[in-house]
Amino acid sequence: MMNENVEQHNAHGGFPWKHVIGLILSLALTLIALWIVVSYSFSTTFTLASIIILAIFQALIQLLFFMHLNESKSRVWQIIAIGFGFFTAATVVVGSLWIMAYSL
Amino acid sequence: MIADIKAFLSDFLVLGDPLIYGADISIVLSMVAIVFVLSYFKKWKWLWKEWLTTIDAKKIGIMYIIAALLMLFRGGIDALLMRSQITFPNEGFLDSQHYNEIFTTHGTIMILFMAMPFIVGMMNVAVPLQIGARDVAFPYLNALSFWLFFVGAMLFNLSFVIGGSPDAGWTSYTPLAGAKLDPGPGENYYLIGLQLAGIGTLATGVNFMATILKMRAPGMTLFKMPMFTWSSLITSLIIVFAFPVLTVALALLTIDRLFGAHFFTIASGGSPMMWANLFWIWGHPEVYIVILPAFGIFSEVISTFSHKKLFGYKAMVWSMVLISALSFVVWLHHFFTMGNTAAVNSVFSISTMAIAIPTGVKIFNWLFTLNKGRIEFSTAMLWALAFIPNFLIGGLTGVMLAIAPADYQYHNSYFLVAHFHSVLIGGTVFGMFAALHYWWPKMFGHVLNEKLGKISFWIFMVSFNICFLPMYFVGLMGMTRRMYTYPEGLGWMPLNVVITIGAFGMGIGFIVMVYNIYWSARYGKRDKTGDPWGGRTLEWATTSPAVEYNFAHIPKVETADAFLHMKEKGTTGQISKAPFKPIHMPNNSGKPFIQAWLMFFAGFGLVFEWYWLAIPAAAATMLVMAFRSFEYHDHHYIPVEEIERTESATGRLN
Amino acid sequence: MSSVASNQSNKPYEPLEYSTEDGRLRILGFWIFLGAEIVLFSCLFATYLVVHSHTAGGPTSKELYDVKEFMIETFLLLISSFTCGLGTHELRRHNAKGIIIWLIITLLLGLGFIYMEVNEFVKYATEEGATVGRSAFLSGFFVLVGTHGAHVSLGILWMTSIIIQLAKRGVTAVTARKVFIVGLYWHFLDVVWIFIFTAVYLTGMVL
Ligand code: HEM
Ligand SMILES: [Cu+2]
């Protein structure tokens, strides 16, 4: 991944490599996820697990390549805010599914 | 035609109940009185310029606190009505419907419209001063937060006289609260009123996180922050991640009720338990939202009046951090009895007990702070000292409730009612009263009378125990929560009589406190020093009340208890020392007020499903936001001459 | 290229949107708000997943979802996130015109997405009898996907207003901050969509 120095050079001109790579990666991951599903050649568990992992990678790509999550002086707080958000989100989704499992 | 109008009015206005006619009359009378007084003293302009359009956190804080006291009054009246009804067996003072409405409004108002604004008010009053900032990070948003809370509270209270109050409990469980079993505007008021206030609170959380993280005075590292600021930071964090859950839960039930969706219905595959699930995912963190700031206040008060450094500062902080995460993983303990698997109940039972550990750590830290301190029994300190045993009772009974199998016995009994009042009153309310006495001089420039303060403390605190300790026992005897009457011959009457006596005693204690506020405003000792208690933190470094810009020079911080350190070094004069530089301040604005009232009308339209009102009002709200986006001149500089004038008026400029 | 005073060479490079205290505060504040939005959407996801099988005899996800449609929607949003990122890239070069062009392209892609989504909803409702009130599953579907759609629509209005402000005022510390923040919002909606794509559409094909 590109470090901040590269980013700074980019900022003063040059080709937006970071964004192009981000786009290519996200398109690729999307297509892989689609393929895993429509090929119907994997078990349900594997299919679901792998597309969820791919989605998490996609989210990281957006956060790091497009949203500059880890720049600025308050990057620690930004990362904590998003991290705590994902922690709570995971708790809500997994917890609710587990608690409501009797009715799924 | 006339019949139509009559039919409409009898739906719209709540008719046929003397209590409500009384309320109608007193509302109209007080409105007339307010308008008259404002006009007679030509105060309209003053009201608009100084209060309604203010974006100064100190003033916003005061408005929050006034609103909270009013709501405490309303919620307290509700409580006394309930207690009057269930003192003796088979009373007919309130019927069941009326009783349902009253415990619903009591609970909702006390949590959302009393505890929350009290806390947020204290944060507004104290946090910017404690960290040596001139205001919060987003003053305009702060005003909007307040007005959203305010109109949310107004909308909720309006239900009493227009359309009828909600009646499904403050938890508003489905399917009871769904459109099928509870038609009419009552529950809509609950949903929309809370929605507006909740959005305001969410914005407050964002605001104070940014403020505390980024606007501390130079040198004030995180671990040199006052403990109340720490607790406000953690509280804001919990608000930011818990309140969206409430937003969604309320929105989904609103969509169910207004647009015929099936999230929580019984028909068409809805899942009523999902409401309880979502409600408590927010609800449990919410109880930490209302208790942590009180913990922060107790830390300040105990340290100040023991004349000692807070014991175990780091342990205090880390236990709060731990609580912030744990508070999100315990919510199921509110519905152990819904009949989930043993595995689910055990996990949540254990996580709930785990949260008692950091809380216990804090109790010991306060005790060790007191240990060998030079204790001064001021009123604020009395509230803090009384908190420790009273909260402990609530905490220990909480651990009892956390034992899932035992909870099948305690659940929804008066044992539970006693438990949560022990923590809510013994913790939050005592904390807010301590803060009220402690920061009163900072807000208004005079101290509250200590003698009256102590009288009200003793009356309230003793009555509190007379009221709530017997509830544990009557609960174990089988009396359940939310029952509007009970039959003879169960042996419950003696305890119930005692409980009611205690409840009225608390009312008297509150009246003495209000009288103290009035008395002290007229005759109370003025605070010329800005530091009436021998304070340790920066809010005492400036004048009482603080000047508009808080500090002429932003103080430099070297240690925790920064002001104490400045006093020891003799550098307190630095804050008001010439030469000054112009100070950058945001402009006042009427837009938050206007936007909030537009949202009030949009909400009112939704309550009655009047889309002709809701849609235009919502569109107008968007317009105000757009205007705001195009506004570029929203700040000004206070010139040096004005700072000199202000500072010499306070006598600080030599 | 450097129409606005650039940073002094001896100072470390600092983008314009971070150059004022106000800008730094608002950017951090917006990140915190996005943290809250993550939780907001997670509740909608949780609800949708809980009621996913509660179709009450109405249409199921397998019957409704159409691969071609949701793939086009996905590509529109993914590419719009990229073009929006290029807007931020031009922002770092203080090139107002470049920003405006990329933002307008982003807007058009966003409008295309909304057009597709509205069509999809209308088709479900008219051809399959799938409405919010039909079943718990459909309530969950329409509210989750609809909330995202409402966010995108709001983003379109917001971005339009910022383009106007940018055209009027050029790249300043204030407009730079606004462009940066609306960009964050837009990318964030893409993140949400990725999860809708995964947990709603793809999962709906499997389960
Ligand atoms: C004067 C002091 C108070 C008295 C005498 C009092 C009395 C009561 C009583 C009798 C009930 C339950 C009635 C029933 O279930 O039938 C109740 C419920 C409740 N109270 Fe209080 N209360 C007081 C203060 C407070 C405060 C300060 C709070 C919160 C900060 C609070 C929060 C609640 C809540 C959340 C409920 C549950 C409502 C429901 O069941 O939906 N109360 N109170
Ligand atoms: Cu709880």
PDB file of N, CA, C and O in Angstrom, chain B residues 264-285:
ATOM      1  N   PHE B 264     -42.916  -5.527  13.428  1.00  0.00           N
ATOM      2  CA  PHE B 264     -43.164  -5.989  14.784  1.00  0.00           C
ATOM      3  C   PHE B 264     -44.592  -6.472  14.983  1.00  0.00           C
ATOM      4  O   PHE B 264     -45.046  -6.621  16.106  1.00  0.00           O
ATOM      5  N   THR B 265     -45.321  -6.682  13.894  1.00  0.00           N
ATOM      6  CA  THR B 265     -46.693  -7.153  14.047  1.00  0.00           C
ATOM      7  C   THR B 265     -46.696  -8.664  14.232  1.00  0.00           C
ATOM      8  O   THR B 265     -45.675  -9.328  14.043  1.00  0.00           O
ATOM      9  N   ILE B 266     -47.864  -9.192  14.587  1.00  0.00           N
ATOM     10  CA  ILE B 266     -47.944 -10.645  14.668  1.00  0.00           C
ATOM     11  C   ILE B 266     -48.266 -11.209  13.291  1.00  0.00           C
ATOM     12  O   ILE B 266     -47.729 -12.230  12.878  1.00  0.00           O
ATOM     13  N   ALA B 267     -49.099 -10.494  12.556  1.00  0.00           N
ATOM     14  CA  ALA B 267     -49.481 -10.966  11.230  1.00  0.00           C
ATOM     15  C   ALA B 267     -48.333 -10.790  10.244  1.00  0.00           C
ATOM     16  O   ALA B 267     -47.371 -10.057  10.503  1.00  0.00           O
ATOM     17  N   SER B 268     -48.415 -11.496   9.129  1.00  0.00           N
ATOM     18  CA  SER B 268     -47.505 -11.326   7.998  1.00  0.00           C
ATOM     19  C   SER B 268     -46.038 -11.491   8.347  1.00  0.00           C
ATOM     20  O   SER B 268     -45.172 -10.874   7.737  1.00  0.00           O
ATOM     21  N   GLY B 269     -45.733 -12.295   9.342  1.00  0.00           N
ATOM     22  CA  GLY B 269     -44.336 -12.643   9.586  1.00  0.00           C
ATOM     23  C   GLY B 269     -43.564 -11.662  10.432  1.00  0.00           C
ATOM     24  O   GLY B 269     -42.349 -11.778  10.565  1.00  0.00           O
ATOM     25  N   GLY B 270     -44.229 -10.662  11.009  1.00  0.00           N
ATOM     26  CA  GLY B 270     -43.508  -9.712  11.850  1.00  0.00           C
ATOM     27  C   GLY B 270     -42.932 -10.378  13.084  1.00  0.00           C
ATOM     28  O   GLY B 270     -43.312 -11.494  13.440  1.00  0.00           O
ATOM     29  N   SER B 271     -42.024  -9.694  13.741  1.00  0.00           N
ATOM     30  CA  SER B 271     -41.283 -10.302  14.838  1.00  0.00           C
ATOM     31  C   SER B 271     -41.316  -9.377  16.053  1.00  0.00           C
ATOM     32  O   SER B 271     -40.400  -8.601  16.263  1.00  0.00           O
ATOM     33  N   PRO B 272     -42.384  -9.468  16.855  1.00  0.00           N
ATOM     34  CA  PRO B 272     -42.522  -8.523  17.973  1.00  0.00           C
ATOM     35  C   PRO B 272     -41.307  -8.490  18.892  1.00  0.00           C
ATOM     36  O   PRO B 272     -40.937  -7.433  19.388  1.00  0.00           O
ATOM     37  N   MET B 273     -40.661  -9.634  19.095  1.00  0.00           N
ATOM     38  CA  MET B 273     -39.513  -9.628  20.000  1.00  0.00           C
ATOM     39  C   MET B 273     -38.352  -8.818  19.453  1.00  0.00           C
ATOM     40  O   MET B 273     -37.459  -8.413  20.180  1.00  0.00           O
ATOM     41  N   MET B 274     -38.347  -8.606  18.139  1.00  0.00           N
ATOM     42  CA  MET B 274     -37.258  -7.816  17.568  1.00  0.00           C
ATOM     43  C   MET B 274     -37.290  -6.398  18.104  1.00  0.00           C
ATOM     44  O   MET B 274     -36.255  -5.744  18.208  1.00  0.00           O
ATOM     45  N   TRP B 275     -38.487  -5.926  18.454  1.00  0.00           N
ATOM     46  CA  TRP B 275     -38.558  -4.578  19.053  1.00  0.00           C
ATOM     47  C   TRP B 275     -37.832  -4.564  20.391  1.00  0.00           C
ATOM     48  O   TRP B 275     -36.988  -3.705  20.644  1.00  0.00           O
ATOM     49  N   ALA B 276     -38.161  -5.546  21.243  1.00  0.00           N
ATOM     50  CA  ALA B 276     -37.496  -5.596  22.544  1.00  0.00           C
ATOM     51  C   ALA B 276     -35.986  -5.666  22.342  1.00  0.00           C
ATOM     52  O   ALA B 276     -35.210  -5.009  23.040  1.00  0.00           O
ATOM     53  N   ASN B 277     -35.584  -6.465  21.363  1.00  0.00           N
ATOM     54  CA  ASN B 277     -34.161  -6.618  21.080  1.00  0.00           C
ATOM     55  C   ASN B 277     -33.524  -5.273  20.711  1.00  0.00           C
ATOM     56  O   ASN B 277     -32.544  -4.845  21.316  1.00  0.00           O
ATOM     57  N   LEU B 278     -34.109  -4.584  19.738  1.00  0.00           N
ATOM     58  CA  LEU B 278     -33.537  -3.295  19.328  1.00  0.00           C
ATOM     59  C   LEU B 278     -33.622  -2.277  20.463  1.00  0.00           C
ATOM     60  O   LEU B 278     -32.671  -1.537  20.726  1.00  0.00           O
ATOM     61  N   PHE B 279     -34.775  -2.241  21.114  1.00  0.00           N
ATOM     62  CA  PHE B 279     -34.955  -1.240  22.166  1.00  0.00           C
ATOM     63  C   PHE B 279     -33.856  -1.362  23.211  1.00  0.00           C
ATOM     64  O   PHE B 279     -33.274  -0.363  23.635  1.00  0.00           O
ATOM     65  N   TRP B 280     -33.541  -2.586  23.598  1.00  0.00           N
ATOM     66  CA  TRP B 280     -32.553  -2.727  24.671  1.00  0.00           C
ATOM     67  C   TRP B 280     -31.127  -2.677  24.173  1.00  0.00           C
ATOM     68  O   TRP B 280     -30.210  -2.432  24.955  1.00  0.00           O
ATOM     69  N   ILE B 281     -30.902  -2.887  22.903  1.00  0.00           N
ATOM     70  CA  ILE B 281     -29.539  -2.643  22.395  1.00  0.00           C
ATOM     71  C   ILE B 281     -29.196  -1.172  22.624  1.00  0.00           C
ATOM     72  O   ILE B 281     -28.071  -0.825  22.963  1.00  0.00           O
ATOM     73  N   TRP B 282     -30.198  -0.317  22.452  1.00  0.00           N
ATOM     74  CA  TRP B 282     -30.009   1.080  22.841  1.00  0.00           C
ATOM     75  C   TRP B 282     -30.146   1.243  24.353  1.00  0.00           C
ATOM     76  O   TRP B 282     -29.370   1.950  24.986  1.00  0.00           O
ATOM     77  N   GLY B 283     -31.139   0.564  24.922  1.00  0.00           N
ATOM     78  CA  GLY B 283     -31.554   0.847  26.293  1.00  0.00           C
ATOM     79  C   GLY B 283     -30.485   0.568  27.320  1.00  0.00           C
ATOM     80  O   GLY B 283     -30.330   1.319  28.277  1.00  0.00           O
ATOM     81  N   HIS B 284     -29.736  -0.499  27.152  1.00  0.00           N
ATOM     82  CA  HIS B 284     -28.731  -0.711  28.179  1.00  0.00           C
ATOM     83  C   HIS B 284     -27.608   0.307  28.122  1.00  0.00           C
ATOM     84  O   HIS B 284     -27.285   0.913  29.144  1.00  0.00           O
ATOM     85  N   PRO B 285     -27.011   0.540  26.952  1.00  0.00           N
ATOM     86  CA  PRO B 285     -26.029   1.635  26.919  1.00  0.00           C
ATOM     87  C   PRO B 285     -26.609   2.933  27.472  1.00  0.00           C
ATOM     88  O   PRO B 285     -25.909   3.686  28.150  1.00  0.00           O
TER      89      PRO B 285
END
